[in-house]
XYZ file of N, CA and C in Angstrom:
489
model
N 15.097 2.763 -3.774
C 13.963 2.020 -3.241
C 13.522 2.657 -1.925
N 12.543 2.934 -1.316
C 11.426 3.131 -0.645
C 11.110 2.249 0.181
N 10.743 2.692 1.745
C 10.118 2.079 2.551
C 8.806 1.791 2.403
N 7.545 0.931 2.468
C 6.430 0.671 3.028
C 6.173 0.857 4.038
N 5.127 2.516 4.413
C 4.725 2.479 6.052
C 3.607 1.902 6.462
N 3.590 1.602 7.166
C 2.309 1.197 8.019
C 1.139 1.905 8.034
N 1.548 3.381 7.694
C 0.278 4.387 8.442
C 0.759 6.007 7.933
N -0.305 6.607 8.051
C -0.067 7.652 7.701
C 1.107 8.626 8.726
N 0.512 8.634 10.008
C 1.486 8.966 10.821
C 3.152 8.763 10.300
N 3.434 7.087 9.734
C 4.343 7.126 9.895
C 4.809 8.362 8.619
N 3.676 8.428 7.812
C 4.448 9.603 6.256
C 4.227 10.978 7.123
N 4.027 10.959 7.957
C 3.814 12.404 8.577
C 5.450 12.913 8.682
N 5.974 12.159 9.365
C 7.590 12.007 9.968
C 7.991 12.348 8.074
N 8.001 11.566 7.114
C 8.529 12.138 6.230
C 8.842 13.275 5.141
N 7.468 13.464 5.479
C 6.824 14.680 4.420
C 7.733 16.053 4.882
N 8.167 16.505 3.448
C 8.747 18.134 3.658
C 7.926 19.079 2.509
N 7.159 20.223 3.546
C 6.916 21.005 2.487
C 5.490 20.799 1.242
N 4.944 21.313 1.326
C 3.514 21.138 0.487
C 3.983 20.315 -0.779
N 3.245 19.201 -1.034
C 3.093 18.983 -2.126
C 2.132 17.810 -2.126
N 1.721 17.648 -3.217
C 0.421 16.801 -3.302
C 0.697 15.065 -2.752
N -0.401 13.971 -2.434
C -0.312 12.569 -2.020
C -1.469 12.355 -3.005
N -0.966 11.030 -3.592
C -1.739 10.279 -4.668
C -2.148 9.021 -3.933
N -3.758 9.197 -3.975
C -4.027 8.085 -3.068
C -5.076 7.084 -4.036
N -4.445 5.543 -3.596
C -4.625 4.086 -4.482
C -5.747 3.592 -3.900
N -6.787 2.840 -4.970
C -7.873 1.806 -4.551
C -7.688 0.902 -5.366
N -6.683 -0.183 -5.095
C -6.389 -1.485 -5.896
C -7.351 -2.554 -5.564
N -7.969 -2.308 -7.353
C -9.005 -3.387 -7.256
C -8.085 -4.385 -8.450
N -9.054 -5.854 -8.887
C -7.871 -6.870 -9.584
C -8.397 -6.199 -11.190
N -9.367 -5.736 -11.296
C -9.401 -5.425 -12.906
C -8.732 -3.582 -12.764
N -9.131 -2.295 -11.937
C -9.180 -1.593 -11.974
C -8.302 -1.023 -10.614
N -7.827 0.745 -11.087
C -7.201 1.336 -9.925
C -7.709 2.403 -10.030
N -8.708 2.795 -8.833
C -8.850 3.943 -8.458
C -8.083 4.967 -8.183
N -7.993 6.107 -8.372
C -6.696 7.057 -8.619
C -7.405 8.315 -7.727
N -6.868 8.995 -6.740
C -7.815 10.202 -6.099
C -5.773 11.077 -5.648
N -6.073 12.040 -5.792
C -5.062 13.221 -5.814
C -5.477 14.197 -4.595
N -4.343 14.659 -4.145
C -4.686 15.659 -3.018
C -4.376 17.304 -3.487
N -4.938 17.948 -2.548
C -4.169 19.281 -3.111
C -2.847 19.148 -2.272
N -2.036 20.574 -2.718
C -0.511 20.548 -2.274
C -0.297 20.985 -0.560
N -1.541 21.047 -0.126
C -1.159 21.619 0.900
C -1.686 20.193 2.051
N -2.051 19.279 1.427
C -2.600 17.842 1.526
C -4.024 17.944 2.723
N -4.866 18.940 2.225
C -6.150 18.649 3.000
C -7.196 17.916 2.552
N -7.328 17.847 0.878
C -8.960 17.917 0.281
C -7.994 16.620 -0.915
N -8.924 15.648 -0.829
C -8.546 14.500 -1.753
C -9.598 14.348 -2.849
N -8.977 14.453 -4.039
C -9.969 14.985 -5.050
C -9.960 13.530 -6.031
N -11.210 12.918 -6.973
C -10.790 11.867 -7.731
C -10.410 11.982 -9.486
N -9.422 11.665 -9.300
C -9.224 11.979 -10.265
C -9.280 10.351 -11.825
N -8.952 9.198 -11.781
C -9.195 8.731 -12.207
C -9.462 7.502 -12.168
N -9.790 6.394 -12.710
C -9.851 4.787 -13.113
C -9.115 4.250 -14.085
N -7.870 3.209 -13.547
C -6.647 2.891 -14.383
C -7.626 1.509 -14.783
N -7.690 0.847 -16.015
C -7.817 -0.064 -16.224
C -6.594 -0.995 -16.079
N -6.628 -2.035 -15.318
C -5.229 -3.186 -15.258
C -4.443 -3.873 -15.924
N -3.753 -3.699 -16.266
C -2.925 -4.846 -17.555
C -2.066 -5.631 -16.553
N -0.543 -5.048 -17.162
C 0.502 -5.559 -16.735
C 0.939 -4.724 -15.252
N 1.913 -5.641 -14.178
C 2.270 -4.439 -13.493
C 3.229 -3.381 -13.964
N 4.002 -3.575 -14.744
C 5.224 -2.855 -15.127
C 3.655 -1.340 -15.840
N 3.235 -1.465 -16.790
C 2.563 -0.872 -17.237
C 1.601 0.106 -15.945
N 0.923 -0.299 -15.180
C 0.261 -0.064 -14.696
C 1.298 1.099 -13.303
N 2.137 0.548 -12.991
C 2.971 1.214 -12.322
C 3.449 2.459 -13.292
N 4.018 2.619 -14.336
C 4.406 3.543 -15.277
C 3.611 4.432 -15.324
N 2.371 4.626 -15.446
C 1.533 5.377 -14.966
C 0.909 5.816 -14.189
N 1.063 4.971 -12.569
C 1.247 5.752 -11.581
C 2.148 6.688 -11.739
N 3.561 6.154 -11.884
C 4.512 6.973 -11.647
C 4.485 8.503 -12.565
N 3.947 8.436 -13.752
C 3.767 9.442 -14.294
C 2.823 10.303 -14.083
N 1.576 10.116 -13.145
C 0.988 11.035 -12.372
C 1.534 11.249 -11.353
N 2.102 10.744 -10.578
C 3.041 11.326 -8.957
C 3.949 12.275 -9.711
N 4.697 12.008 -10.963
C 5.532 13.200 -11.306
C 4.593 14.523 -11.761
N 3.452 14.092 -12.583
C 2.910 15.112 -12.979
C 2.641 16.088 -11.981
N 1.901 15.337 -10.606
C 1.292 16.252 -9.810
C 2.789 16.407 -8.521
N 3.623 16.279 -9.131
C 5.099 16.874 -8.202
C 4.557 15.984 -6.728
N 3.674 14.872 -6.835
C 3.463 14.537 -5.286
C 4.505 14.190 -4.793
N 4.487 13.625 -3.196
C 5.160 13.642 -2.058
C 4.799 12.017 -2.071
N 3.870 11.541 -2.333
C 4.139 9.868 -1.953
C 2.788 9.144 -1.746
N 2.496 8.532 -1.756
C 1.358 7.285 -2.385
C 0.629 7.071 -1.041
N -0.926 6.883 -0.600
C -1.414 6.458 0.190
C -2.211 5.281 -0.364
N -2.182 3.502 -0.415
C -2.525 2.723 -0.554
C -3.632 2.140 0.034
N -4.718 1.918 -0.208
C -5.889 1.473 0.849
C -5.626 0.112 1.265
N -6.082 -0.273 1.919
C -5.685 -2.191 2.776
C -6.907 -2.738 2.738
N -7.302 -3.265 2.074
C -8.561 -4.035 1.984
C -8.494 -5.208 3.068
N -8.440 -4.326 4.089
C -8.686 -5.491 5.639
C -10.065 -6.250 5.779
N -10.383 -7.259 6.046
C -11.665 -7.793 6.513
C -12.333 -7.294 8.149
N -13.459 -7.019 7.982
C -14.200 -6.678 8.703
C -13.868 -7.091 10.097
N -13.116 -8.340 10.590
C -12.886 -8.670 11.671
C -11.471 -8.454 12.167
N -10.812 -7.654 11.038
C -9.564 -7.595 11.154
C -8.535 -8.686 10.499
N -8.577 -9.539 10.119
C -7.919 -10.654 9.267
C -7.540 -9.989 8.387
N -6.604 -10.714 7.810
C -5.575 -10.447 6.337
C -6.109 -11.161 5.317
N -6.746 -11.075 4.013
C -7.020 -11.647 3.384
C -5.919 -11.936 1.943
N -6.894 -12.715 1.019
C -5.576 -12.882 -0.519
C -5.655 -11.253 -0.918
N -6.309 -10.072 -0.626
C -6.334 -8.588 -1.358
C -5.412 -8.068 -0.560
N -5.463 -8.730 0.756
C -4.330 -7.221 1.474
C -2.980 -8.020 1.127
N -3.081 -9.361 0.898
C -1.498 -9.638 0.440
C -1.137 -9.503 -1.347
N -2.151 -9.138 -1.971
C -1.823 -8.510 -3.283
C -1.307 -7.002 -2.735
N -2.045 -6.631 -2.145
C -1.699 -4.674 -1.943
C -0.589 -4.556 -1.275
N -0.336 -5.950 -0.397
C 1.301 -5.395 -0.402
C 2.515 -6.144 -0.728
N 2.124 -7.202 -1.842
C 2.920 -7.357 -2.774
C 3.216 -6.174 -3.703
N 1.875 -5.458 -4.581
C 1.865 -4.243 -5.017
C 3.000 -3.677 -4.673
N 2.459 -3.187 -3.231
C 3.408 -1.917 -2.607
C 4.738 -2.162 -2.894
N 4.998 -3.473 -2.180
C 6.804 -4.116 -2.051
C 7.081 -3.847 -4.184
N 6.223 -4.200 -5.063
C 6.919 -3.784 -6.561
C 7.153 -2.024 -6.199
N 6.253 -1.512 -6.325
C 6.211 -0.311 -6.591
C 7.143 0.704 -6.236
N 7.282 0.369 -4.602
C 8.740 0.715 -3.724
C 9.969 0.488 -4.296
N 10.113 -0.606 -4.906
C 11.552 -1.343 -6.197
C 11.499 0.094 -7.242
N 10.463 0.864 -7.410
C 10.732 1.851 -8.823
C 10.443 3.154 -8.466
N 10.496 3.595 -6.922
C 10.515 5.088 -6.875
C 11.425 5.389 -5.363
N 11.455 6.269 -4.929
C 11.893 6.583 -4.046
C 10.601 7.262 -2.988
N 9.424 7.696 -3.586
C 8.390 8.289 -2.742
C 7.824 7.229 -2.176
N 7.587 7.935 -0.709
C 7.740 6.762 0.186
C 5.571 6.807 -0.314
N 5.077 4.966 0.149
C 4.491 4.692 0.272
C 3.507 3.971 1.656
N 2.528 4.530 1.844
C 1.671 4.468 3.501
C 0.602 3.403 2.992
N 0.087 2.637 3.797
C -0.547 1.811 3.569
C -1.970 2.853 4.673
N -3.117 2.403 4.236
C -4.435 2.938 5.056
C -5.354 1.620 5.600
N -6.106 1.880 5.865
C -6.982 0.616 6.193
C -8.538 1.123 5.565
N -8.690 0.471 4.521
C -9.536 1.284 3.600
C -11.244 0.217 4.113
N -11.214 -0.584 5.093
C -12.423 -0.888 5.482
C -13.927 0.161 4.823
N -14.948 -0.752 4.314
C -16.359 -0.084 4.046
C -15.935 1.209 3.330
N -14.784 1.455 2.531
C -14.656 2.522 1.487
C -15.424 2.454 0.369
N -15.171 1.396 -0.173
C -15.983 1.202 -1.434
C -17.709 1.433 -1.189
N -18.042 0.177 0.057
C -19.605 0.254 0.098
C -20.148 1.650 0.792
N -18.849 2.418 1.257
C -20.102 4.261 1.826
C -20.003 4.539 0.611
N -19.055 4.928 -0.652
C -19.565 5.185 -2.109
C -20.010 4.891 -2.625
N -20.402 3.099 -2.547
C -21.592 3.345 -2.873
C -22.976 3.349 -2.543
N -23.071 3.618 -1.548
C -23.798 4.364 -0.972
C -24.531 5.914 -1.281
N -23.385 6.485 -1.290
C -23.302 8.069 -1.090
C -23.919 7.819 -2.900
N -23.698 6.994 -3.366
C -23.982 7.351 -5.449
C -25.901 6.461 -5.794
N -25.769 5.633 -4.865
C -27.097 5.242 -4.786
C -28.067 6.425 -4.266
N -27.504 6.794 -3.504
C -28.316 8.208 -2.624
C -28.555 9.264 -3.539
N -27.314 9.223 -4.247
C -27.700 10.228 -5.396
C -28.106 9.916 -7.016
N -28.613 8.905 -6.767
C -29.696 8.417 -7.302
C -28.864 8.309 -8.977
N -27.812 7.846 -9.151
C -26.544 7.527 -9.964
C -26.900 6.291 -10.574
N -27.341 6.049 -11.833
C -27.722 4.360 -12.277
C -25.945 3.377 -12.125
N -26.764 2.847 -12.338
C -25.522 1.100 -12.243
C -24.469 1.385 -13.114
N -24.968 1.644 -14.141
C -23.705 2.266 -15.152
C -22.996 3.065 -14.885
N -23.337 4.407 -14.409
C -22.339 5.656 -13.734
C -21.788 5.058 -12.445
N -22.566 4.673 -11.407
C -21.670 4.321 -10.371
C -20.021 3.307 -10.799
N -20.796 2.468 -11.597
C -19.057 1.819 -11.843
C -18.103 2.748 -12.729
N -18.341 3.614 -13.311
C -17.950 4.324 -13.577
C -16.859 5.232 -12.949
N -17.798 5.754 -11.571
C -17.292 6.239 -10.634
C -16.638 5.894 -9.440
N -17.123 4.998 -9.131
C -16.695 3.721 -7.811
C -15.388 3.897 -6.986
N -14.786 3.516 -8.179
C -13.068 3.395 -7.973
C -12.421 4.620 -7.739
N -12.652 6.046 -8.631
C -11.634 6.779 -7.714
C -12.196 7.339 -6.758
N -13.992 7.610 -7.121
C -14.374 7.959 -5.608
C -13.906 7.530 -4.191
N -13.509 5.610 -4.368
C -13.359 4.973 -3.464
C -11.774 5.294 -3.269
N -10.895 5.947 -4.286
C -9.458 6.474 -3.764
C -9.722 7.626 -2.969
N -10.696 8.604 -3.713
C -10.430 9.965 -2.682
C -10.314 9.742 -1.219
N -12.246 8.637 -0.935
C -12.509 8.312 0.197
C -11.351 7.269 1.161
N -10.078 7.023 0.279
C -9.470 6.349 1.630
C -8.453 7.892 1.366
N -7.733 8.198 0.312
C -6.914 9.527 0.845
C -7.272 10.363 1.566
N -8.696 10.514 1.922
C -9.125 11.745 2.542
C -9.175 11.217 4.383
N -9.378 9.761 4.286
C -9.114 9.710 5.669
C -7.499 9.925 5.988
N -6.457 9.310 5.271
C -5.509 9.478 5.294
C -5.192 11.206 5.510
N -5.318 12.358 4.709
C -5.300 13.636 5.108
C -5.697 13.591 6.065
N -6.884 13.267 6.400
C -7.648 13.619 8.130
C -6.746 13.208 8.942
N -6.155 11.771 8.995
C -5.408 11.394 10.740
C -3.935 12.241 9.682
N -3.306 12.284 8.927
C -2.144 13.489 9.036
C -2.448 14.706 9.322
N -3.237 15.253 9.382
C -3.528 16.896 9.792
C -4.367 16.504 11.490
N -4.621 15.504 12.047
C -5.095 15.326 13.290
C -6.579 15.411 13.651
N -6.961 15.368 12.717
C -8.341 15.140 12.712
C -9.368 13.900 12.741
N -9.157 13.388 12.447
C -9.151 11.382 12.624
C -8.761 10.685 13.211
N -9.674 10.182 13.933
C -9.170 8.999 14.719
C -8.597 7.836 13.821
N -7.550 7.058 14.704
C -6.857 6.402 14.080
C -7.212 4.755 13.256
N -7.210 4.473 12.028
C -7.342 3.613 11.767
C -6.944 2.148 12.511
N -7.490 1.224 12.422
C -6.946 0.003 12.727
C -6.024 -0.454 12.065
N -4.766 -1.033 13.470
C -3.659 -1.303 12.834
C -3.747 -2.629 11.811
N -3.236 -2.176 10.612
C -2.767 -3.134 9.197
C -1.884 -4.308 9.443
């Protein structure tokens, strides 16, 4: 079993050695899925888990973190705008607390504030109908919290608000 960090910083301290971070957008029907490269700069999306069960749904996390040999999970925090904890950030880290029970790669929590609405944004802009954007939404909205996550681990980002 696995710690839950707070922050990327704190996976900074853990990380040995290139290898990829699989970064989460837990929504209640769907999971955005976004992958890093191995050298963890560029967060790429890679898919949309439809939700069942958790046992299920975890099994296939876990079988992409093995696929892509990653280093450990960046989770978005669906914080409220004023900073409050809502019923999503205490699903995401109920989540986390299962997920930690079935691997050893450690898991970072992010503060995934206005992730979803700059994508969609950025897909309205690109002029993406209603149909493709949901389509796309979700792992776009993983890359966009892994990629802040890469940014404050490589020092480039200012720091999220504490979770």
């Amino acid at each position: 079993m696995t710690s839950i960090l707070s922050s990327p910083d704190e996976l900074r301290d853990v990380l040995t050695g290139p290898a990829s971070l699989i970064g989460l957008d837990l929504g209640s029907k769907t999971i955005g899925v976004a992958v890093s490269d191995r050298l963890r700069t560029i967060a790429s999306p890679r898919l949309t888990i439809k939700r069942t069960k958790f046992k299920a749904d975890a099994a296939q996390l876990l079988e992409i973190a093995a696929g892509e040999d990653a280093a450990g999970f960046v989770l978005g925090l669906p914080v409220n705008m004023d900073g409050t904890h809502g019923p999503r950030v205490q699903a995401t880290h109920a989540f986390a607390r299962n997920l930690a029970k079935l691997t050893d790669l450690p898991i970072a929590l992010w503060d995934e504030r206005l992730s979803t609405a700059a994508v969609e944004r950025m897909l309205i802009d690109a002029d993406r109908s209603r149909a493709r954007r949901a389509q796309l939404v979700d792992k776009l909205a993983a890359a966009w919290i892994l990629q802040g996550a890469l940014d404050r681990l490589a020092g480039s980002a200012p720091g999220a608000p504490e979770a």
